[in-house]
Amino acid sequence: MTIARVALDVPLPRLFDYSFDPTWNVEPGARVLVPFGPRRRVGVVVALARETDIPSDKIRAALGLLADTAPLSREWLALAEFCSQYYQRPLGEVIQSALPPRLKRAEPLRAAPSAWTLTAAGRDALAAATAARPSLKRTLLWHLAYADACPHEILMTLGTRAAAALRALHGEGLIASATALPTTHRFVDERTLSAAQTSALAAITASLDRFAAFVLFGVTGSGKTEVYLHAIDRTLAAGKQALVLVPEINLTPQLAAEFGARFPGVPIGVLHSNLAANERARTWIDAQSGNLRIILGTRMAVFAPLARLGLIVVDEEHDASFKQQDGVRYSARDLAVVRAQRLAIPVVLGSATPALETYANAQAGRYRLLSLPERVRAGAALPRVELVDMRKEIEMHGISARLAEAVRERIARQEQSLLFLNRRGYAPVLACGACGWVSDCSRCAAHLVVHYAPARAPRGARHGLLRCHHCGLEAPAPRHCPSCGNVDLVPFGRGTQRLEDAVQSLFPEARVLRIDSDTTRARGSWDRMRADIDAGAVDVLIGTQILAKGHDFPRLTLVGVLNADAALMAADYRAPERLFAQLQQVAGRAGRADLRGEVLVQTRYPEAALYQSLVRHDYEGFAARQLQERTEAGFPPAAAEAVVRAEARTPQAALALLRQALQLAPADHAEVTLFDPVPMSLSRLSGWERAHVLVQSPSRRALQAFLSVWIARLYDMRVAADARWHVDVDPLEF
DNA sequence: AGCACGCCGACT
DNA sequence: GTCGGCGTGCTC
């Protein structure tokens, strides 16, 4: 009897054993349909075995092999296994969350590849065929024998039942999906590389056949993308596939278009969570077959099954969105490095402000730093950064006289300005001046933010809305204080909506456009705004960090930064790193073409080292200081961290669950520091009270050893129905 | 996570 | 008399 160990989508740290009909030819990586309790589930075979510890009366027979997808490779399974161990999550959960949801269903996926090719078995079958009257199947095989591959649509013209016949041939293993495109590829290489780009590219291409991690360090406009493109060209030329990870869904269409233009005719696949279920499954399968040569996607794409992966690029590698914040809390950037290492291929981590972890790895010689020190376009110098001392400035609506004057100049010159304020809505809180009531969210430990809707209505007519930015709770803004009845409710602080009003009143003639996730939510709105900006129909842009990322505005010559100081005061030790990256990125929007950019940062702390580094465009100085501080404080990257979090209906219950968990912690943990349970900084979210225990160790190995014992025990812990726990390795949220 | 089994309150 | 409340236990 053959036993298969199957990964199922249950949060249990074990696999499930099933018996198989030996004639089914089940392989590791295959999708299978199995009975599970009272229902049927799709699982993935992780391993085959002769025997099992499970009593034989409990072993049930699998119901079927799902042959619409090829088995996942050993390499892929090994990556999932690594992810499971490193992030302390059940293998079944890892595999099932990496799989496109459509493939978790048993109904076969319609085979609709771009083209078909004969397999060796198909050739044999054709040679052995003797029937006098050729069947449709045989006609199809004949047709395929004359070309390396034939497009699906052409084969469909050979008979009304061609689709079914092709499916049958595919099921019999006589044909395989293929690409009709030539195996050679074209690369449009019209720009000459700078000396720095050339040497970076040389370093990468010199190790196309072995593992190396490169940090491609260069400011906005220094030509990182061009280096990626050339490296991908070499990868494709070697007959391999390239995987490109980007932080946000918004960036994928833009980048896919750019890649498509540079690699005409090369099949490029896009993977992100907004795709239709079938499309995502299709891309997954085409990536696996090798039909797609380039895969572009968000963090989930790190699990794309690529048979001939030859290069991984992680763009904006410092971006926090590479870390999954629920379920399997993996870092796609870190998994990309691990995957490259196991495949013995290069990985390129690109950023103007590398994550401190990445920078430390480069300093330690584990990664190789490749610098692109200058902007490539002639005359496009780095913007001039000036700190505007708000202790000395006259301000109106939060805009200093200095900044107002600079905006006025841009309007007069028909250039564009961008005012960066990383806070959506009208005001961060509504408060009662009489009794001290504030607009708190009932479900979260946070204020409800004042919004106005609809955004374009005249001020008198629009009605206020209170919205929680954490859980989405919405309520109409009260007209008088819910606590004391006072009618003078005051919106405190400033968000982008309020700034929009202020700018419009300061510059009545200016055409103002606010861009944040509220104004870009509707489909196509971003494209329309983009067109207006490009046409010069906008004078002043107001935006959150959504504007800071990867967009090039040729007419933009001024960036004003408002209210950055808040992040300077944050308790989170990563806040300065994030602030620096954000400011550097938004500053990079200024003056990309032949116009020199200017950046004005309004601050009450112009002497702060972070701002001083920003003025000098000195990431390395900033990073060196941060690294020193982190090392002295014993924070990452000098230490490895994990947290066990608990969520419950009351803070007491959450803390009690953690104390219970601590009882199960291994007693002997010399190199590991275990902290007391404390509420999280956002202590209540969507009605869940949250607390955590921090685990730290200077040794990654010691931390992992400790966690694997501890977490295994936690699965046996008795947990109340209205409480839950999870573990987060390398957490970003405290 | 589901889902079934199982033992106690207000209702057609 | 029973429909259903969610505690507890199991899933190869």
PDB file of C-alpha atoms in Angstrom, chain A residues 422-619:
ATOM      1  CA  ASN A 422       0.856  61.427   5.199  1.00  0.00           C
ATOM      2  CA  ARG A 423      -2.553  61.686   6.799  1.00  0.00           C
ATOM      3  CA  ARG A 424      -5.840  61.092   5.041  1.00  0.00           C
ATOM      4  CA  GLY A 425      -9.111  62.809   5.830  1.00  0.00           C
ATOM      5  CA  TYR A 426      -9.948  66.288   7.052  1.00  0.00           C
ATOM      6  CA  ALA A 427      -8.673  66.103  10.631  1.00  0.00           C
ATOM      7  CA  PRO A 428      -7.313  63.232  12.717  1.00  0.00           C
ATOM      8  CA  VAL A 429      -9.841  63.759  15.522  1.00  0.00           C
ATOM      9  CA  LEU A 430     -13.025  65.608  16.419  1.00  0.00           C
ATOM     10  CA  ALA A 431     -13.098  67.030  19.940  1.00  0.00           C
ATOM     11  CA  CYS A 432     -15.442  68.917  22.247  1.00  0.00           C
ATOM     12  CA  GLY A 433     -13.909  72.084  23.641  1.00  0.00           C
ATOM     13  CA  ALA A 434     -16.285  72.130  26.585  1.00  0.00           C
ATOM     14  CA  CYS A 435     -16.123  68.653  28.129  1.00  0.00           C
ATOM     15  CA  GLY A 436     -13.085  67.017  26.560  1.00  0.00           C
ATOM     16  CA  TRP A 437     -14.988  64.379  24.532  1.00  0.00           C
ATOM     17  CA  VAL A 438     -12.985  63.043  21.583  1.00  0.00           C
ATOM     18  CA  SER A 439     -14.128  60.939  18.645  1.00  0.00           C
ATOM     19  CA  ASP A 440     -12.816  57.522  19.684  1.00  0.00           C
ATOM     20  CA  CYS A 441     -13.476  54.355  17.744  1.00  0.00           C
ATOM     21  CA  SER A 442     -15.623  51.954  19.731  1.00  0.00           C
ATOM     22  CA  ARG A 443     -13.772  48.946  18.326  1.00  0.00           C
ATOM     23  CA  CYS A 444     -10.177  50.186  18.216  1.00  0.00           C
ATOM     24  CA  ALA A 445      -7.825  52.064  20.488  1.00  0.00           C
ATOM     25  CA  ALA A 446      -7.719  54.926  17.998  1.00  0.00           C
ATOM     26  CA  HIS A 447      -9.494  58.125  17.088  1.00  0.00           C
ATOM     27  CA  LEU A 448     -12.133  58.323  14.412  1.00  0.00           C
ATOM     28  CA  VAL A 449     -10.867  60.570  11.665  1.00  0.00           C
ATOM     29  CA  VAL A 450     -13.016  63.428  10.380  1.00  0.00           C
ATOM     30  CA  HIS A 451     -13.798  63.075   6.682  1.00  0.00           C
ATOM     31  CA  TYR A 452     -16.034  65.109   4.459  1.00  0.00           C
ATOM     32  CA  ALA A 453     -18.182  63.465   1.855  1.00  0.00           C
ATOM     33  CA  PRO A 454     -18.609  63.923  -0.968  1.00  0.00           C
ATOM     34  CA  ALA A 455     -15.190  65.378  -1.439  1.00  0.00           C
ATOM     35  CA  ARG A 456     -16.199  67.892  -4.081  1.00  0.00           C
ATOM     36  CA  ALA A 457     -19.342  69.353  -2.503  1.00  0.00           C
ATOM     37  CA  PRO A 458     -19.284  73.009  -1.449  1.00  0.00           C
ATOM     38  CA  ARG A 459     -18.078  73.366   2.098  1.00  0.00           C
ATOM     39  CA  GLY A 460     -21.373  74.470   3.598  1.00  0.00           C
ATOM     40  CA  ALA A 461     -23.322  71.644   2.013  1.00  0.00           C
ATOM     41  CA  ARG A 462     -21.123  68.690   2.731  1.00  0.00           C
ATOM     42  CA  HIS A 463     -21.638  66.582   5.750  1.00  0.00           C
ATOM     43  CA  GLY A 464     -19.005  65.277   8.072  1.00  0.00           C
ATOM     44  CA  LEU A 465     -18.210  61.637   8.454  1.00  0.00           C
ATOM     45  CA  LEU A 466     -16.177  59.943  11.157  1.00  0.00           C
ATOM     46  CA  ARG A 467     -14.131  56.997  10.006  1.00  0.00           C
ATOM     47  CA  CYS A 468     -11.740  54.606  11.696  1.00  0.00           C
ATOM     48  CA  HIS A 469      -8.620  54.098   9.598  1.00  0.00           C
ATOM     49  CA  HIS A 470      -7.955  50.763  11.286  1.00  0.00           C
ATOM     50  CA  CYS A 471     -11.268  48.884  11.192  1.00  0.00           C
ATOM     51  CA  GLY A 472     -13.277  50.917   8.685  1.00  0.00           C
ATOM     52  CA  LEU A 473     -16.078  51.820  11.112  1.00  0.00           C
ATOM     53  CA  GLU A 474     -18.086  54.804   9.837  1.00  0.00           C
ATOM     54  CA  ALA A 475     -20.535  57.137  11.501  1.00  0.00           C
ATOM     55  CA  PRO A 476     -21.960  60.544  10.627  1.00  0.00           C
ATOM     56  CA  ALA A 477     -20.121  63.289  12.473  1.00  0.00           C
ATOM     57  CA  PRO A 478     -22.307  64.499  15.366  1.00  0.00           C
ATOM     58  CA  ARG A 479     -23.473  68.134  15.195  1.00  0.00           C
ATOM     59  CA  HIS A 480     -23.216  68.515  18.917  1.00  0.00           C
ATOM     60  CA  CYS A 481     -21.186  66.776  21.580  1.00  0.00           C
ATOM     61  CA  PRO A 482     -22.599  63.291  22.357  1.00  0.00           C
ATOM     62  CA  SER A 483     -21.405  63.750  25.921  1.00  0.00           C
ATOM     63  CA  CYS A 484     -22.413  67.304  26.917  1.00  0.00           C
ATOM     64  CA  GLY A 485     -24.460  68.673  24.026  1.00  0.00           C
ATOM     65  CA  ASN A 486     -22.065  71.499  23.261  1.00  0.00           C
ATOM     66  CA  VAL A 487     -22.358  72.560  19.609  1.00  0.00           C
ATOM     67  CA  ASP A 488     -18.760  73.713  19.177  1.00  0.00           C
ATOM     68  CA  LEU A 489     -17.062  70.528  18.063  1.00  0.00           C
ATOM     69  CA  VAL A 490     -13.560  71.182  16.803  1.00  0.00           C
ATOM     70  CA  PRO A 491     -11.689  69.131  14.205  1.00  0.00           C
ATOM     71  CA  PHE A 492      -8.136  68.946  15.567  1.00  0.00           C
ATOM     72  CA  GLY A 493      -5.062  68.648  13.391  1.00  0.00           C
ATOM     73  CA  ARG A 494      -4.785  68.459   9.642  1.00  0.00           C
ATOM     74  CA  GLY A 495      -5.345  65.848   6.982  1.00  0.00           C
ATOM     75  CA  THR A 496      -5.121  66.009   3.210  1.00  0.00           C
ATOM     76  CA  GLN A 497      -8.753  67.155   2.789  1.00  0.00           C
ATOM     77  CA  ARG A 498      -8.199  70.109   5.080  1.00  0.00           C
ATOM     78  CA  LEU A 499      -4.918  70.903   3.392  1.00  0.00           C
ATOM     79  CA  GLU A 500      -6.751  70.910   0.078  1.00  0.00           C
ATOM     80  CA  ASP A 501      -9.137  73.555   1.422  1.00  0.00           C
ATOM     81  CA  ALA A 502      -6.217  75.566   2.791  1.00  0.00           C
ATOM     82  CA  VAL A 503      -4.279  75.501  -0.457  1.00  0.00           C
ATOM     83  CA  GLN A 504      -7.361  76.470  -2.398  1.00  0.00           C
ATOM     84  CA  SER A 505      -7.952  79.457  -0.139  1.00  0.00           C
ATOM     85  CA  LEU A 506      -4.295  80.522  -0.241  1.00  0.00           C
ATOM     86  CA  PHE A 507      -4.104  80.154  -4.025  1.00  0.00           C
ATOM     87  CA  PRO A 508      -7.630  80.667  -5.321  1.00  0.00           C
ATOM     88  CA  GLU A 509      -6.462  80.525  -8.931  1.00  0.00           C
ATOM     89  CA  ALA A 510      -4.520  77.275  -8.540  1.00  0.00           C
ATOM     90  CA  ARG A 511      -5.792  73.965  -9.844  1.00  0.00           C
ATOM     91  CA  VAL A 512      -5.466  71.638  -6.876  1.00  0.00           C
ATOM     92  CA  LEU A 513      -5.607  67.844  -7.027  1.00  0.00           C
ATOM     93  CA  ARG A 514      -5.663  65.641  -3.957  1.00  0.00           C
ATOM     94  CA  ILE A 515      -4.359  62.127  -4.397  1.00  0.00           C
ATOM     95  CA  ASP A 516      -4.774  59.642  -1.574  1.00  0.00           C
ATOM     96  CA  SER A 517      -6.418  56.260  -1.230  1.00  0.00           C
ATOM     97  CA  ASP A 518      -9.798  58.011  -0.838  1.00  0.00           C
ATOM     98  CA  THR A 519      -9.593  59.704  -4.232  1.00  0.00           C
ATOM     99  CA  THR A 520      -7.971  56.802  -6.091  1.00  0.00           C
ATOM    100  CA  ARG A 521     -10.243  54.021  -4.854  1.00  0.00           C
ATOM    101  CA  ALA A 522     -12.577  54.059  -7.854  1.00  0.00           C
ATOM    102  CA  ARG A 523     -11.399  52.118 -10.874  1.00  0.00           C
ATOM    103  CA  GLY A 524      -9.717  54.246 -13.504  1.00  0.00           C
ATOM    104  CA  SER A 525      -9.571  57.323 -11.288  1.00  0.00           C
ATOM    105  CA  TRP A 526      -5.826  57.108 -11.039  1.00  0.00           C
ATOM    106  CA  ASP A 527      -5.457  57.004 -14.832  1.00  0.00           C
ATOM    107  CA  ARG A 528      -7.688  60.070 -15.219  1.00  0.00           C
ATOM    108  CA  MET A 529      -5.725  61.999 -12.599  1.00  0.00           C
ATOM    109  CA  ARG A 530      -2.490  60.938 -14.180  1.00  0.00           C
ATOM    110  CA  ALA A 531      -3.671  62.273 -17.547  1.00  0.00           C
ATOM    111  CA  ASP A 532      -4.607  65.635 -15.976  1.00  0.00           C
ATOM    112  CA  ILE A 533      -1.236  65.903 -14.298  1.00  0.00           C
ATOM    113  CA  ASP A 534       0.636  65.061 -17.486  1.00  0.00           C
ATOM    114  CA  ALA A 535      -1.446  67.547 -19.482  1.00  0.00           C
ATOM    115  CA  GLY A 536      -0.396  70.288 -17.095  1.00  0.00           C
ATOM    116  CA  ALA A 537      -3.973  70.751 -15.863  1.00  0.00           C
ATOM    117  CA  VAL A 538      -2.824  70.611 -12.256  1.00  0.00           C
ATOM    118  CA  ASP A 539      -0.759  73.176 -10.347  1.00  0.00           C
ATOM    119  CA  VAL A 540      -0.643  71.743  -6.859  1.00  0.00           C
ATOM    120  CA  LEU A 541      -0.766  68.072  -5.950  1.00  0.00           C
ATOM    121  CA  ILE A 542      -1.660  67.117  -2.425  1.00  0.00           C
ATOM    122  CA  GLY A 543      -0.955  63.596  -1.458  1.00  0.00           C
ATOM    123  CA  THR A 544      -0.085  60.881   0.974  1.00  0.00           C
ATOM    124  CA  GLN A 545       2.615  58.274   0.475  1.00  0.00           C
ATOM    125  CA  ILE A 546       0.587  56.841  -2.392  1.00  0.00           C
ATOM    126  CA  LEU A 547       2.211  59.625  -4.423  1.00  0.00           C
ATOM    127  CA  ALA A 548       5.691  58.911  -3.177  1.00  0.00           C
ATOM    128  CA  LYS A 549       5.986  55.597  -4.948  1.00  0.00           C
ATOM    129  CA  GLY A 550       7.400  55.025  -8.364  1.00  0.00           C
ATOM    130  CA  HIS A 551       5.658  57.789 -10.267  1.00  0.00           C
ATOM    131  CA  ASP A 552       7.476  60.202 -12.476  1.00  0.00           C
ATOM    132  CA  PHE A 553       6.046  63.737 -12.889  1.00  0.00           C
ATOM    133  CA  PRO A 554       8.134  65.663 -15.408  1.00  0.00           C
ATOM    134  CA  ARG A 555       6.728  69.111 -14.534  1.00  0.00           C
ATOM    135  CA  LEU A 556       7.087  68.681 -10.792  1.00  0.00           C
ATOM    136  CA  THR A 557       9.834  70.889  -9.375  1.00  0.00           C
ATOM    137  CA  LEU A 558       8.769  71.489  -5.788  1.00  0.00           C
ATOM    138  CA  VAL A 559       7.995  69.082  -2.970  1.00  0.00           C
ATOM    139  CA  GLY A 560       6.766  70.438   0.352  1.00  0.00           C
ATOM    140  CA  VAL A 561       6.723  68.091   3.339  1.00  0.00           C
ATOM    141  CA  LEU A 562       4.252  68.891   6.107  1.00  0.00           C
ATOM    142  CA  ASN A 563       4.108  67.484   9.585  1.00  0.00           C
ATOM    143  CA  ALA A 564       6.902  64.923   9.322  1.00  0.00           C
ATOM    144  CA  ASP A 565       7.938  65.544  12.931  1.00  0.00           C
ATOM    145  CA  ALA A 566       5.241  63.229  14.278  1.00  0.00           C
ATOM    146  CA  ALA A 567       7.186  60.209  13.037  1.00  0.00           C
ATOM    147  CA  LEU A 568      10.333  61.596  14.613  1.00  0.00           C
ATOM    148  CA  MET A 569       8.743  61.213  18.041  1.00  0.00           C
ATOM    149  CA  ALA A 570       7.339  57.698  17.550  1.00  0.00           C
ATOM    150  CA  ALA A 571       8.226  55.001  20.061  1.00  0.00           C
ATOM    151  CA  ASP A 572       8.804  52.376  17.351  1.00  0.00           C
ATOM    152  CA  TYR A 573      12.518  51.924  16.794  1.00  0.00           C
ATOM    153  CA  ARG A 574      11.906  51.504  13.074  1.00  0.00           C
ATOM    154  CA  ALA A 575      10.104  54.848  12.744  1.00  0.00           C
ATOM    155  CA  PRO A 576      13.194  56.877  11.803  1.00  0.00           C
ATOM    156  CA  GLU A 577      14.134  54.352   9.142  1.00  0.00           C
ATOM    157  CA  ARG A 578      10.643  54.500   7.660  1.00  0.00           C
ATOM    158  CA  LEU A 579      10.555  58.305   7.818  1.00  0.00           C
ATOM    159  CA  PHE A 580      13.904  58.655   6.116  1.00  0.00           C
ATOM    160  CA  ALA A 581      12.896  56.252   3.359  1.00  0.00           C
ATOM    161  CA  GLN A 582       9.596  58.008   2.863  1.00  0.00           C
ATOM    162  CA  LEU A 583      11.119  61.492   2.710  1.00  0.00           C
ATOM    163  CA  GLN A 584      13.892  60.362   0.419  1.00  0.00           C
ATOM    164  CA  GLN A 585      11.309  58.777  -1.837  1.00  0.00           C
ATOM    165  CA  VAL A 586       8.977  61.766  -1.953  1.00  0.00           C
ATOM    166  CA  ALA A 587      11.941  64.085  -2.447  1.00  0.00           C
ATOM    167  CA  GLY A 588      12.829  61.979  -5.468  1.00  0.00           C
ATOM    168  CA  ARG A 589       9.602  63.130  -7.167  1.00  0.00           C
ATOM    169  CA  ALA A 590      11.074  66.622  -7.579  1.00  0.00           C
ATOM    170  CA  GLY A 591      12.833  67.652 -10.743  1.00  0.00           C
ATOM    171  CA  ARG A 592      13.409  64.548 -12.767  1.00  0.00           C
ATOM    172  CA  ALA A 593      13.613  66.091 -16.205  1.00  0.00           C
ATOM    173  CA  ASP A 594      15.733  69.089 -17.082  1.00  0.00           C
ATOM    174  CA  LEU A 595      14.343  71.129 -14.190  1.00  0.00           C
ATOM    175  CA  ARG A 596      16.177  71.085 -10.892  1.00  0.00           C
ATOM    176  CA  GLY A 597      13.946  70.120  -8.020  1.00  0.00           C
ATOM    177  CA  GLU A 598      13.541  71.745  -4.654  1.00  0.00           C
ATOM    178  CA  VAL A 599      12.343  70.072  -1.469  1.00  0.00           C
ATOM    179  CA  LEU A 600      11.144  72.072   1.543  1.00  0.00           C
ATOM    180  CA  VAL A 601      10.727  70.111   4.758  1.00  0.00           C
ATOM    181  CA  GLN A 602       8.770  71.938   7.439  1.00  0.00           C
ATOM    182  CA  THR A 603      10.012  71.004  10.899  1.00  0.00           C
ATOM    183  CA  ARG A 604      10.386  72.231  14.435  1.00  0.00           C
ATOM    184  CA  TYR A 605      13.558  70.158  14.806  1.00  0.00           C
ATOM    185  CA  PRO A 606      15.802  71.175  11.919  1.00  0.00           C
ATOM    186  CA  GLU A 607      18.860  70.128  13.915  1.00  0.00           C
ATOM    187  CA  ALA A 608      17.694  66.489  14.065  1.00  0.00           C
ATOM    188  CA  ALA A 609      20.315  64.173  12.590  1.00  0.00           C
ATOM    189  CA  LEU A 610      17.763  62.500  10.357  1.00  0.00           C
ATOM    190  CA  TYR A 611      16.908  65.777   8.618  1.00  0.00           C
ATOM    191  CA  GLN A 612      20.549  66.737   8.371  1.00  0.00           C
ATOM    192  CA  SER A 613      21.280  63.462   6.574  1.00  0.00           C
ATOM    193  CA  LEU A 614      18.338  64.093   4.284  1.00  0.00           C
ATOM    194  CA  VAL A 615      19.679  67.527   3.322  1.00  0.00           C
ATOM    195  CA  ARG A 616      23.006  65.936   2.383  1.00  0.00           C
ATOM    196  CA  HIS A 617      21.321  62.993   0.577  1.00  0.00           C
ATOM    197  CA  ASP A 618      23.381  60.901   2.930  1.00  0.00           C
ATOM    198  CA  TYR A 619      21.621  57.571   3.381  1.00  0.00           C
TER     199      TYR A 619
END
